[in-house]
Coordinates of C-alpha atoms in Angstrom, one line a residue:
N1 CA 23.2 24.5 -18.7
H2 CA 19.9 23.9 -20.4
L3 CA 21.5 21.7 -22.7
A4 CA 23.3 19.4 -20.3
L5 CA 19.7 18.4 -19.0
L6 CA 18.0 18.1 -22.8
H7 CA 18.1 14.0 -22.2
F8 CA 17.4 14.1 -18.5
K9 CA 15.4 10.9 -17.3
S10 CA 13.8 10.7 -14.1
N11 CA 10.9 11.2 -12.2
E12 CA 12.5 13.1 -9.0
V13 CA 12.3 17.1 -9.3
T14 CA 15.9 17.8 -8.6
P15 CA 16.9 21.6 -7.8
Q16 CA 18.4 21.5 -11.2
L17 CA 15.1 20.6 -12.9
K18 CA 13.4 22.8 -11.0
A19 CA 15.7 25.5 -11.6
V20 CA 15.0 24.7 -15.5
R21 CA 11.0 25.0 -15.3
E22 CA 11.4 28.2 -13.5
N23 CA 13.5 29.9 -16.1
S24 CA 12.3 28.4 -19.3
V25 CA 10.3 31.4 -20.6
V26 CA 12.8 33.2 -21.5
P27 CA 15.2 30.5 -23.2
L28 CA 11.8 29.2 -25.5
G29 CA 11.4 33.0 -26.1
N30 CA 14.8 33.3 -27.4
A31 CA 15.1 30.0 -29.0
F32 CA 12.2 31.0 -31.3
A33 CA 13.6 34.5 -32.2
L34 CA 16.6 32.6 -33.4
A35 CA 14.7 30.5 -35.3
N36 CA 13.3 32.9 -37.4
R37 CA 16.4 34.4 -38.1
V38 CA 18.8 31.9 -38.9
E39 CA 19.1 29.9 -42.8
G40 CA 20.8 27.2 -42.4
Q41 CA 19.2 23.7 -41.7
E42 CA 21.6 22.5 -39.0
C43 CA 21.1 25.7 -36.8
L44 CA 17.5 25.5 -37.4
R45 CA 17.9 21.6 -36.1
A46 CA 19.9 22.7 -33.0
V47 CA 17.3 25.5 -32.2
L48 CA 14.8 22.8 -32.6
L49 CA 16.4 20.4 -30.4
L50 CA 16.5 22.8 -27.6
V51 CA 12.9 23.8 -27.8
S52 CA 12.2 19.7 -27.6
G53 CA 14.3 19.4 -24.1
L54 CA 12.9 22.3 -22.7
V55 CA 9.2 21.3 -23.3
E56 CA 10.3 17.6 -22.2
A57 CA 11.6 18.9 -18.9
N58 CA 8.8 21.1 -18.0
G59 CA 6.5 17.9 -18.8
T60 CA 3.3 18.1 -17.5
C61 CA 4.3 21.5 -15.8
L62 CA 3.9 23.7 -18.6
E63 CA 1.9 26.2 -18.0
S64 CA -1.3 26.8 -20.8
N65 CA 0.0 30.5 -21.9
I66 CA 3.3 28.7 -23.2
L67 CA 2.0 26.1 -24.9
N68 CA -0.2 28.8 -26.7
A69 CA 3.2 30.3 -27.4
I70 CA 5.1 27.9 -28.3
A71 CA 2.1 26.5 -30.4
E72 CA 2.0 29.6 -32.5
Q73 CA 5.6 29.5 -33.8
L74 CA 5.0 25.9 -35.2
P75 CA 3.5 26.0 -38.2
P76 CA 5.8 28.9 -40.1
L77 CA 8.3 26.4 -38.7
W78 CA 6.6 23.4 -40.9
E79 CA 6.7 25.7 -43.8
R80 CA 10.3 26.2 -43.6
A81 CA 11.1 22.2 -43.3
S82 CA 10.9 21.7 -46.9
N83 CA 12.0 18.3 -47.6
S84 CA 15.1 18.3 -44.4
V85 CA 14.5 15.0 -42.8
A86 CA 16.0 16.4 -39.6
I87 CA 13.9 19.5 -39.1
H88 CA 10.6 16.9 -39.8
S89 CA 12.5 14.8 -37.1
C90 CA 12.7 17.6 -34.5
L91 CA 8.8 18.8 -35.3
V92 CA 7.7 15.5 -34.4
S93 CA 10.3 15.2 -31.0
V94 CA 8.5 18.8 -30.2
L95 CA 5.1 17.5 -31.1
N96 CA 5.6 14.3 -29.1
H97 CA 6.9 15.7 -26.3
L98 CA 3.9 18.6 -26.3
I99 CA 1.3 16.0 -26.7
G100 CA 2.6 13.4 -24.6
K101 CA 2.8 15.7 -21.4
L102 CA -0.2 17.8 -21.9
G103 CA -2.4 15.8 -23.8
S104 CA -6.1 16.9 -25.1
I105 CA -5.0 20.5 -24.3
A106 CA -2.2 20.6 -26.6
L107 CA -3.8 17.9 -29.3
E108 CA -6.4 20.6 -29.7
N109 CA -4.8 23.3 -29.8
E110 CA -5.5 24.7 -33.4
H111 CA -1.7 25.9 -34.2
I112 CA -0.4 22.3 -33.4
Q113 CA -3.4 20.8 -35.5
K114 CA -1.8 22.9 -38.4
V115 CA 1.8 20.7 -38.1
L116 CA 0.3 17.3 -36.5
F117 CA -1.6 16.0 -39.2
P118 CA 1.0 17.0 -42.4
L119 CA 3.5 16.4 -40.7
M120 CA 2.2 12.8 -39.9
D121 CA 1.2 12.3 -43.6
Y122 CA 4.2 13.2 -44.6
C123 CA 6.3 10.8 -42.3
T124 CA 3.6 8.2 -43.2
D125 CA 3.7 8.7 -46.7
V126 CA 5.2 5.1 -47.9
G127 CA 4.8 5.7 -51.3
A128 CA 7.5 8.7 -51.4
G129 CA 10.2 6.4 -51.4
M130 CA 12.7 4.1 -49.3
L131 CA 14.5 6.8 -47.9
R132 CA 11.7 8.6 -46.3
S133 CA 10.5 5.4 -44.9
D134 CA 14.0 4.4 -43.8
T135 CA 14.3 7.8 -41.8
L136 CA 10.7 9.3 -40.7
L137 CA 8.1 6.6 -41.1
E138 CA 9.2 5.3 -37.2
D139 CA 9.0 8.9 -36.0
G140 CA 5.8 9.3 -37.6
L141 CA 4.1 6.2 -36.2
K142 CA 5.1 7.3 -32.8
L143 CA 3.4 10.5 -33.3
W144 CA 0.7 9.0 -34.3
L145 CA 0.7 6.5 -31.0
V146 CA 1.0 9.4 -28.6
T147 CA -2.1 11.4 -30.6
L148 CA -4.0 8.2 -30.2
V149 CA -3.4 7.5 -26.6
T150 CA -4.2 11.1 -25.9
S151 CA -7.2 11.5 -27.9
R152 CA -10.8 12.2 -27.4
M153 CA -13.1 10.9 -29.6
A154 CA -15.7 13.5 -29.5
T155 CA -13.3 16.1 -31.1
M156 CA -10.6 14.2 -32.8
E157 CA -13.1 11.1 -34.8
H158 CA -12.9 12.6 -37.7
Y159 CA -8.8 13.1 -37.8
L160 CA -8.3 9.9 -37.0
A161 CA -10.7 8.4 -39.3
A162 CA -9.4 10.1 -42.1
M163 CA -5.8 8.6 -41.7
L164 CA -7.1 4.9 -41.9
P165 CA -6.1 4.4 -45.6
R166 CA -2.2 5.5 -44.7
L167 CA -2.4 2.9 -42.2
E168 CA -3.7 0.1 -44.2
A169 CA -1.2 1.0 -47.3
I170 CA 2.0 0.9 -44.5
L171 CA 0.8 -2.3 -43.0
R172 CA 0.9 -3.8 -46.9
T173 CA 4.6 -2.8 -46.9
G174 CA 5.4 -4.4 -43.4
L175 CA 7.1 -1.8 -42.8
E176 CA 7.8 -1.2 -38.8
A177 CA 5.3 -3.6 -38.4
H178 CA 5.6 -4.0 -34.7
L179 CA 4.4 -0.2 -34.3
S180 CA 1.9 0.1 -37.3
L181 CA 0.2 -2.8 -35.5
K182 CA 0.0 -1.3 -32.3
V183 CA -1.3 1.9 -33.9
L184 CA -4.2 -0.5 -35.5
Q185 CA -5.2 -2.1 -32.2
L186 CA -5.2 1.6 -30.5
I187 CA -7.9 2.8 -33.4
A188 CA -9.7 -0.4 -33.0
T189 CA -9.7 0.2 -29.2
L190 CA -11.5 3.6 -29.8
M191 CA -13.3 3.0 -33.3
G192 CA -14.5 -0.8 -32.7
P193 CA -14.4 -3.6 -34.8
S194 CA -15.2 -2.9 -37.9
V195 CA -11.8 -1.2 -38.6
L196 CA -10.2 -4.3 -38.0
Q197 CA -12.8 -6.6 -40.3
R198 CA -11.9 -4.2 -43.1
L199 CA -8.4 -5.3 -42.7
V200 CA -8.7 -8.9 -42.1
S201 CA -7.3 -10.1 -45.5
V202 CA -4.0 -7.8 -44.8
L203 CA -3.5 -8.9 -41.5
K204 CA -3.4 -12.9 -41.7
P205 CA -0.2 -12.4 -44.4
L206 CA 1.1 -9.4 -42.4
L207 CA 1.1 -11.6 -38.9
M208 CA 2.1 -14.7 -40.5
D209 CA 5.3 -13.3 -42.1
C210 CA 6.4 -11.5 -39.2
V211 CA 6.7 -14.5 -36.9
S212 CA 7.7 -16.9 -39.9
C213 CA 10.7 -14.5 -40.2
V214 CA 11.5 -14.7 -36.8
L215 CA 11.3 -18.3 -36.8
K216 CA 13.2 -18.9 -40.0
E217 CA 15.7 -16.2 -39.6
G218 CA 18.3 -18.8 -37.9
N219 CA 17.9 -21.2 -40.8
V220 CA 17.9 -19.2 -44.1
D221 CA 21.0 -19.0 -46.1
A222 CA 21.2 -15.5 -47.7
T223 CA 20.9 -15.4 -51.3
N224 CA 24.0 -14.9 -53.9
E225 CA 23.0 -11.6 -54.1
D226 CA 23.0 -10.8 -50.4
Q227 CA 26.4 -12.7 -50.3
M228 CA 28.4 -10.4 -53.2
M229 CA 27.1 -7.5 -51.7
N230 CA 27.8 -8.3 -47.8
D231 CA 31.7 -9.4 -49.2
N232 CA 32.0 -5.9 -50.1
L233 CA 31.5 -4.5 -46.4
S234 CA 34.0 -4.6 -43.6
E235 CA 33.2 -7.0 -40.5
E236 CA 31.8 -4.4 -38.1
T237 CA 29.4 -3.3 -40.7
K238 CA 28.0 -7.0 -41.3
D239 CA 28.0 -7.6 -37.5
H240 CA 25.9 -4.6 -37.7
Q241 CA 23.8 -4.9 -40.1
E242 CA 23.2 -8.4 -38.6
K243 CA 22.3 -7.5 -35.4
S244 CA 19.6 -4.4 -36.6
S245 CA 17.9 -6.8 -38.8
K246 CA 17.4 -9.6 -36.3
A247 CA 16.5 -6.9 -33.6
G248 CA 14.1 -5.8 -36.1
L249 CA 12.6 -9.0 -37.3
M250 CA 12.5 -10.0 -32.9
K251 CA 10.4 -6.5 -32.6
D252 CA 7.9 -7.4 -35.5
G253 CA 7.4 -11.0 -34.4
I254 CA 6.9 -9.9 -31.0
G255 CA 4.5 -7.3 -32.1
A256 CA 2.7 -9.6 -34.2
L257 CA 1.9 -12.0 -31.4
S258 CA 0.9 -9.0 -28.8
F259 CA -1.3 -7.8 -31.4
C260 CA -3.3 -11.3 -31.7
S261 CA -3.3 -11.2 -27.8
D262 CA -4.8 -8.1 -27.7
I263 CA -7.4 -8.2 -30.0
L264 CA -8.2 -11.6 -28.9
Q265 CA -8.8 -10.2 -25.3
M266 CA -11.0 -7.4 -26.8
Y267 CA -12.9 -8.6 -30.0
P268 CA -12.2 -12.7 -29.6
E269 CA -14.5 -13.4 -33.0
I270 CA -11.8 -11.1 -35.1
G271 CA -9.0 -12.6 -33.0
L272 CA -9.6 -16.3 -33.6
E273 CA -10.1 -15.4 -37.2
I274 CA -6.5 -13.5 -37.7
G275 CA -4.9 -15.1 -34.7
E276 CA -4.9 -18.6 -34.8
D277 CA -2.9 -19.9 -37.4
I278 CA -0.2 -17.4 -36.2
I279 CA -0.1 -18.6 -32.4
I280 CA 0.0 -22.2 -33.5
E281 CA 2.9 -21.8 -35.9
V282 CA 4.9 -20.3 -33.2
L283 CA 4.1 -22.6 -30.9
R284 CA 5.4 -25.6 -32.9
A285 CA 8.6 -24.2 -33.2
V286 CA 9.2 -22.6 -29.8
V287 CA 8.3 -26.4 -28.5
P288 CA 10.3 -28.5 -30.7
P289 CA 10.9 -32.6 -30.8
S290 CA 13.6 -33.2 -28.0
Q291 CA 16.1 -33.7 -30.8
S292 CA 15.7 -30.5 -31.8
R293 CA 18.5 -28.0 -31.0
E294 CA 16.7 -24.8 -32.0
T295 CA 16.1 -21.7 -29.2
F296 CA 14.1 -19.0 -29.1
P297 CA 14.4 -15.9 -27.3
Y298 CA 12.5 -15.5 -24.0
P299 CA 10.5 -12.3 -25.0
L300 CA 9.1 -14.4 -27.9
V301 CA 8.4 -17.6 -26.1
E302 CA 6.9 -15.5 -23.5
A303 CA 4.4 -13.4 -25.8
A304 CA 3.3 -17.0 -27.6
F305 CA 2.3 -17.8 -23.7
V306 CA 0.5 -14.7 -23.3
A307 CA -1.5 -15.2 -26.8
L308 CA -1.9 -19.3 -26.1
G309 CA -3.7 -17.9 -22.7
Q310 CA -5.8 -15.6 -24.8
I311 CA -7.0 -18.3 -27.5
L312 CA -7.3 -21.3 -25.2
W313 CA -10.3 -19.7 -23.3
H314 CA -12.6 -19.2 -26.6
R315 CA -11.0 -22.3 -28.3
P316 CA -10.3 -25.1 -25.3
N317 CA -9.4 -28.1 -27.8
L318 CA -6.6 -26.1 -29.2
L319 CA -4.0 -27.5 -26.7
E320 CA -4.9 -30.9 -28.8
E321 CA -4.4 -29.6 -31.8
I322 CA -1.5 -27.6 -32.0
F323 CA 0.8 -30.6 -32.1
M324 CA -1.5 -33.2 -33.5
N325 CA 0.2 -35.4 -36.6
C326 CA 3.9 -33.8 -35.3
P327 CA 6.7 -35.9 -34.0
E328 CA 6.1 -36.4 -30.0
E329 CA 2.9 -35.4 -29.7
D330 CA 2.0 -35.8 -25.9
S331 CA 5.9 -35.2 -24.8
R332 CA 5.7 -31.7 -26.4
I333 CA 2.3 -30.7 -24.7
C334 CA 3.5 -31.6 -21.3
A335 CA 6.5 -29.7 -22.1
M336 CA 4.3 -26.5 -23.1
V337 CA 2.3 -26.6 -20.0
A338 CA 5.4 -27.0 -17.8
S339 CA 7.5 -24.3 -19.2
W340 CA 4.3 -21.8 -19.3
I341 CA 3.5 -22.5 -15.9
R342 CA 7.6 -21.8 -14.9
M343 CA 7.2 -18.9 -16.8
V344 CA 4.1 -17.3 -15.4
S345 CA 5.5 -18.1 -11.9
N346 CA 8.4 -16.0 -12.4
P347 CA 8.1 -12.1 -13.1
S348 CA 9.9 -11.6 -16.0
V349 CA 11.8 -8.4 -16.9
Q350 CA 9.3 -6.9 -19.4
H351 CA 6.8 -6.9 -16.8
I352 CA 8.8 -4.7 -14.3
M353 CA 9.7 -2.7 -16.8
I354 CA 5.8 -2.2 -17.6
L355 CA 5.1 -1.5 -14.2
S356 CA 6.2 -0.1 -11.1
H357 CA 5.0 -3.2 -9.3
V358 CA 5.1 -6.5 -10.5
S359 CA 2.2 -8.4 -8.6
P360 CA -0.9 -7.2 -10.4
L361 CA 0.3 -8.4 -13.8
M362 CA 2.2 -11.5 -12.3
F363 CA -1.6 -12.5 -11.1
I364 CA -3.4 -11.9 -14.1
D365 CA -1.4 -14.3 -15.9
Q366 CA -1.3 -16.8 -13.3
K367 CA -5.1 -16.7 -13.3
R368 CA -5.8 -16.6 -17.0
L369 CA -3.1 -19.9 -17.8
A370 CA -5.3 -21.4 -14.7
L371 CA -8.5 -20.7 -16.3
S372 CA -7.3 -21.9 -19.9
L373 CA -5.9 -25.0 -18.5
C374 CA -9.0 -26.0 -16.9
A375 CA -11.4 -25.2 -19.6
A376 CA -8.8 -27.6 -22.0
V377 CA -8.9 -30.1 -19.4
C378 CA -12.9 -30.0 -19.1
K379 CA -13.1 -30.2 -23.1
G380 CA -10.2 -32.6 -24.1
P381 CA -9.6 -36.3 -23.3
K382 CA -6.1 -35.8 -24.2
T383 CA -5.4 -33.0 -22.1
R384 CA -7.1 -34.7 -19.1
R385 CA -4.7 -37.7 -19.6
L386 CA -1.6 -35.6 -20.2
V387 CA -1.8 -32.5 -17.8
G388 CA -5.1 -32.8 -16.1
A389 CA -3.3 -33.3 -12.6
T390 CA -0.9 -31.3 -13.1
T391 CA -4.2 -28.4 -13.9
L392 CA -5.5 -29.1 -10.9
R393 CA -2.7 -28.7 -8.7
F394 CA -1.6 -25.8 -10.3
T395 CA -4.8 -24.2 -9.9
K396 CA -5.6 -25.2 -6.4
T397 CA -2.3 -23.7 -5.2
L398 CA -3.7 -20.1 -6.9
T399 CA -7.0 -20.6 -4.9
E400 CA -5.0 -20.5 -1.9
T401 CA -3.2 -17.9 -2.7
D402 CA -6.1 -15.2 -2.9
I403 CA -4.9 -13.9 -6.1
E404 CA -8.2 -12.6 -7.1
S405 CA -9.0 -10.4 -4.4
K406 CA -5.7 -8.4 -5.7
I407 CA -7.0 -8.3 -9.1
K408 CA -9.1 -5.1 -10.6
V409 CA -10.2 -3.9 -13.8
E410 CA -8.2 -1.2 -13.2
D411 CA -5.0 -3.6 -13.3
L412 CA -6.5 -5.3 -16.8
V413 CA -6.3 -1.7 -18.2
Q414 CA -2.9 -0.8 -16.6
A415 CA -1.2 -4.1 -18.1
A416 CA -3.1 -3.4 -21.5
C417 CA -2.0 0.1 -21.5
G418 CA 1.8 -0.5 -20.5
T419 CA 3.4 0.0 -23.5
T420 CA 1.1 3.0 -24.2
R421 CA 3.0 4.3 -20.9
Q422 CA 5.7 3.6 -22.3
V423 CA 5.1 6.1 -25.1
I424 CA 3.7 9.0 -23.1
G425 CA 5.2 8.7 -19.6
D426 CA 3.0 10.7 -16.9
G427 CA 1.2 12.7 -19.5
P428 CA -2.9 12.4 -19.1
L429 CA -4.4 9.2 -21.2
G430 CA -7.7 10.0 -23.4
D431 CA -10.4 8.0 -24.5
A432 CA -8.3 5.1 -25.1
S433 CA -8.3 4.0 -21.2
I434 CA -12.2 4.4 -20.8
R435 CA -13.0 2.6 -23.8
T436 CA -10.0 -0.4 -22.5
A437 CA -12.0 -0.7 -19.3
E438 CA -15.2 -1.0 -20.9
L439 CA -14.1 -3.7 -23.2
F440 CA -12.2 -5.3 -20.2
K441 CA -15.7 -5.6 -17.9
N442 CA -16.5 -8.9 -19.2
D443 CA -13.0 -10.6 -19.3
P444 CA -12.8 -14.1 -17.6
V445 CA -10.1 -12.7 -15.5
L446 CA -12.7 -10.6 -13.7
T447 CA -15.6 -12.7 -14.1
V448 CA -14.8 -16.4 -13.5
T449 CA -13.6 -17.7 -10.2
L450 CA -10.9 -19.9 -9.7
I451 CA -12.6 -22.3 -7.6
D452 CA -15.4 -22.5 -9.7
A453 CA -12.9 -23.3 -13.0
F454 CA -11.3 -26.1 -10.4
E455 CA -14.4 -27.7 -9.2
K456 CA -15.2 -28.1 -12.7
A457 CA -12.2 -29.5 -13.9
R458 CA -11.9 -32.0 -10.9
I459 CA -15.5 -33.0 -11.3
I460 CA -14.7 -34.0 -15.2
M461 CA -11.3 -35.2 -14.2
Q462 CA -13.2 -37.6 -11.6
E463 CA -15.6 -38.6 -14.1
H464 CA -13.5 -39.7 -17.1
S465 CA -10.1 -39.9 -15.8
P466 CA -10.5 -41.1 -11.9
S467 CA -7.0 -42.7 -12.0
S468 CA -5.4 -39.3 -13.3
T469 CA -7.2 -37.6 -10.4
I470 CA -4.9 -36.1 -7.5
S471 CA -6.4 -36.7 -4.2
P472 CA -7.4 -34.0 -1.6
E473 CA -3.8 -34.7 0.6
E474 CA -2.2 -33.8 -2.9
Y475 CA -3.4 -30.6 -3.3
A476 CA -0.3 -28.5 -1.8
C477 CA 2.2 -30.4 -3.1

């Protein structure tokens, strides 16, 4: 019965789950007793999977005395892990559930710390060979994320700072970039922009590589060597490898754009330095000339527009620079703005997955788009001519829906922590959420009103482009 519930996923406390929680002490005791007796790696792995499942089933309801009992058993098991990939992976799973569900109570337990940091160090050692990187790096980075999300800086800053050289080594390899960039973003949230400043020379080529690989993936032929290797594989294996490669590239590309967006929102100066070229590169690709037949996945286009919304507020002239000296410059600007408005006006699957209700996040995206476009209209003559009237109509419509009263700093934090919540579920957040709220309190979405942005853009349009300015009767169109 316990094994049948190992992968139980639900927020509802069913009678079966309640029974598991009420009767976990004896199975956990027996499991650890068995773990201390068995000699085979496969048996030890099965026992640790059971422990991990019981910890996950108990979740935030796990009592402190049970936590202590589990924690005391982990250091001996870590010593027995040797070079077994399977055992290390199981230990990561146990710690993920303990720390993710219980937060700093588990993270600051002395027995857990004796295993946690050596285990993360082992899993993320990219110098130990590709075998370990291929099998354990992802697990190690996810455990690192859980640790960061639940950390209190008063007790954990020393440990987190000590691991920065390891993160730099991972970033230089480009492996699991979507995860390593998220780790760096959380570290920067907790420890400040100096962490990023030291890594600018590493980040700029990494981010460009991440997006370039996605943009070129469908257009680059395999090398002769790759082709010869592929000839010896079955069609099923080739198809699986191709899908896995594309999925990995897409994750890294979207991760790079999301990282640029997050840093622009937190630390605009550094965000501009590392993100501007990357964002321009992607937008030129996803909004191609009319004769092009290239198409790109919706999540990538969405991530590109989110990044554009962040950067355009700080660089309003950028809208006129993206397609400068490119074919069909004017039509591509118009097409991009039209697509952007359509996208933010409809909730995406990702938004629905991140939040239990889509409205606040959609309102944030809509207001950020309106503010950015109004800023661009005020600064750029070409922008006024091409999309000025469209911007005024869109912004005026938003002012009439009263979306601003629905946006609070908590919504910005919730939106920023959406992927974080996917990592730890319903467990307690550490200082990351508090620090995020501090960084976002001056976000223009909170400090600038739509009506002020609209009026400034309207006045500029009347002064410089009277023929393009819409009349009051057109506002509701």
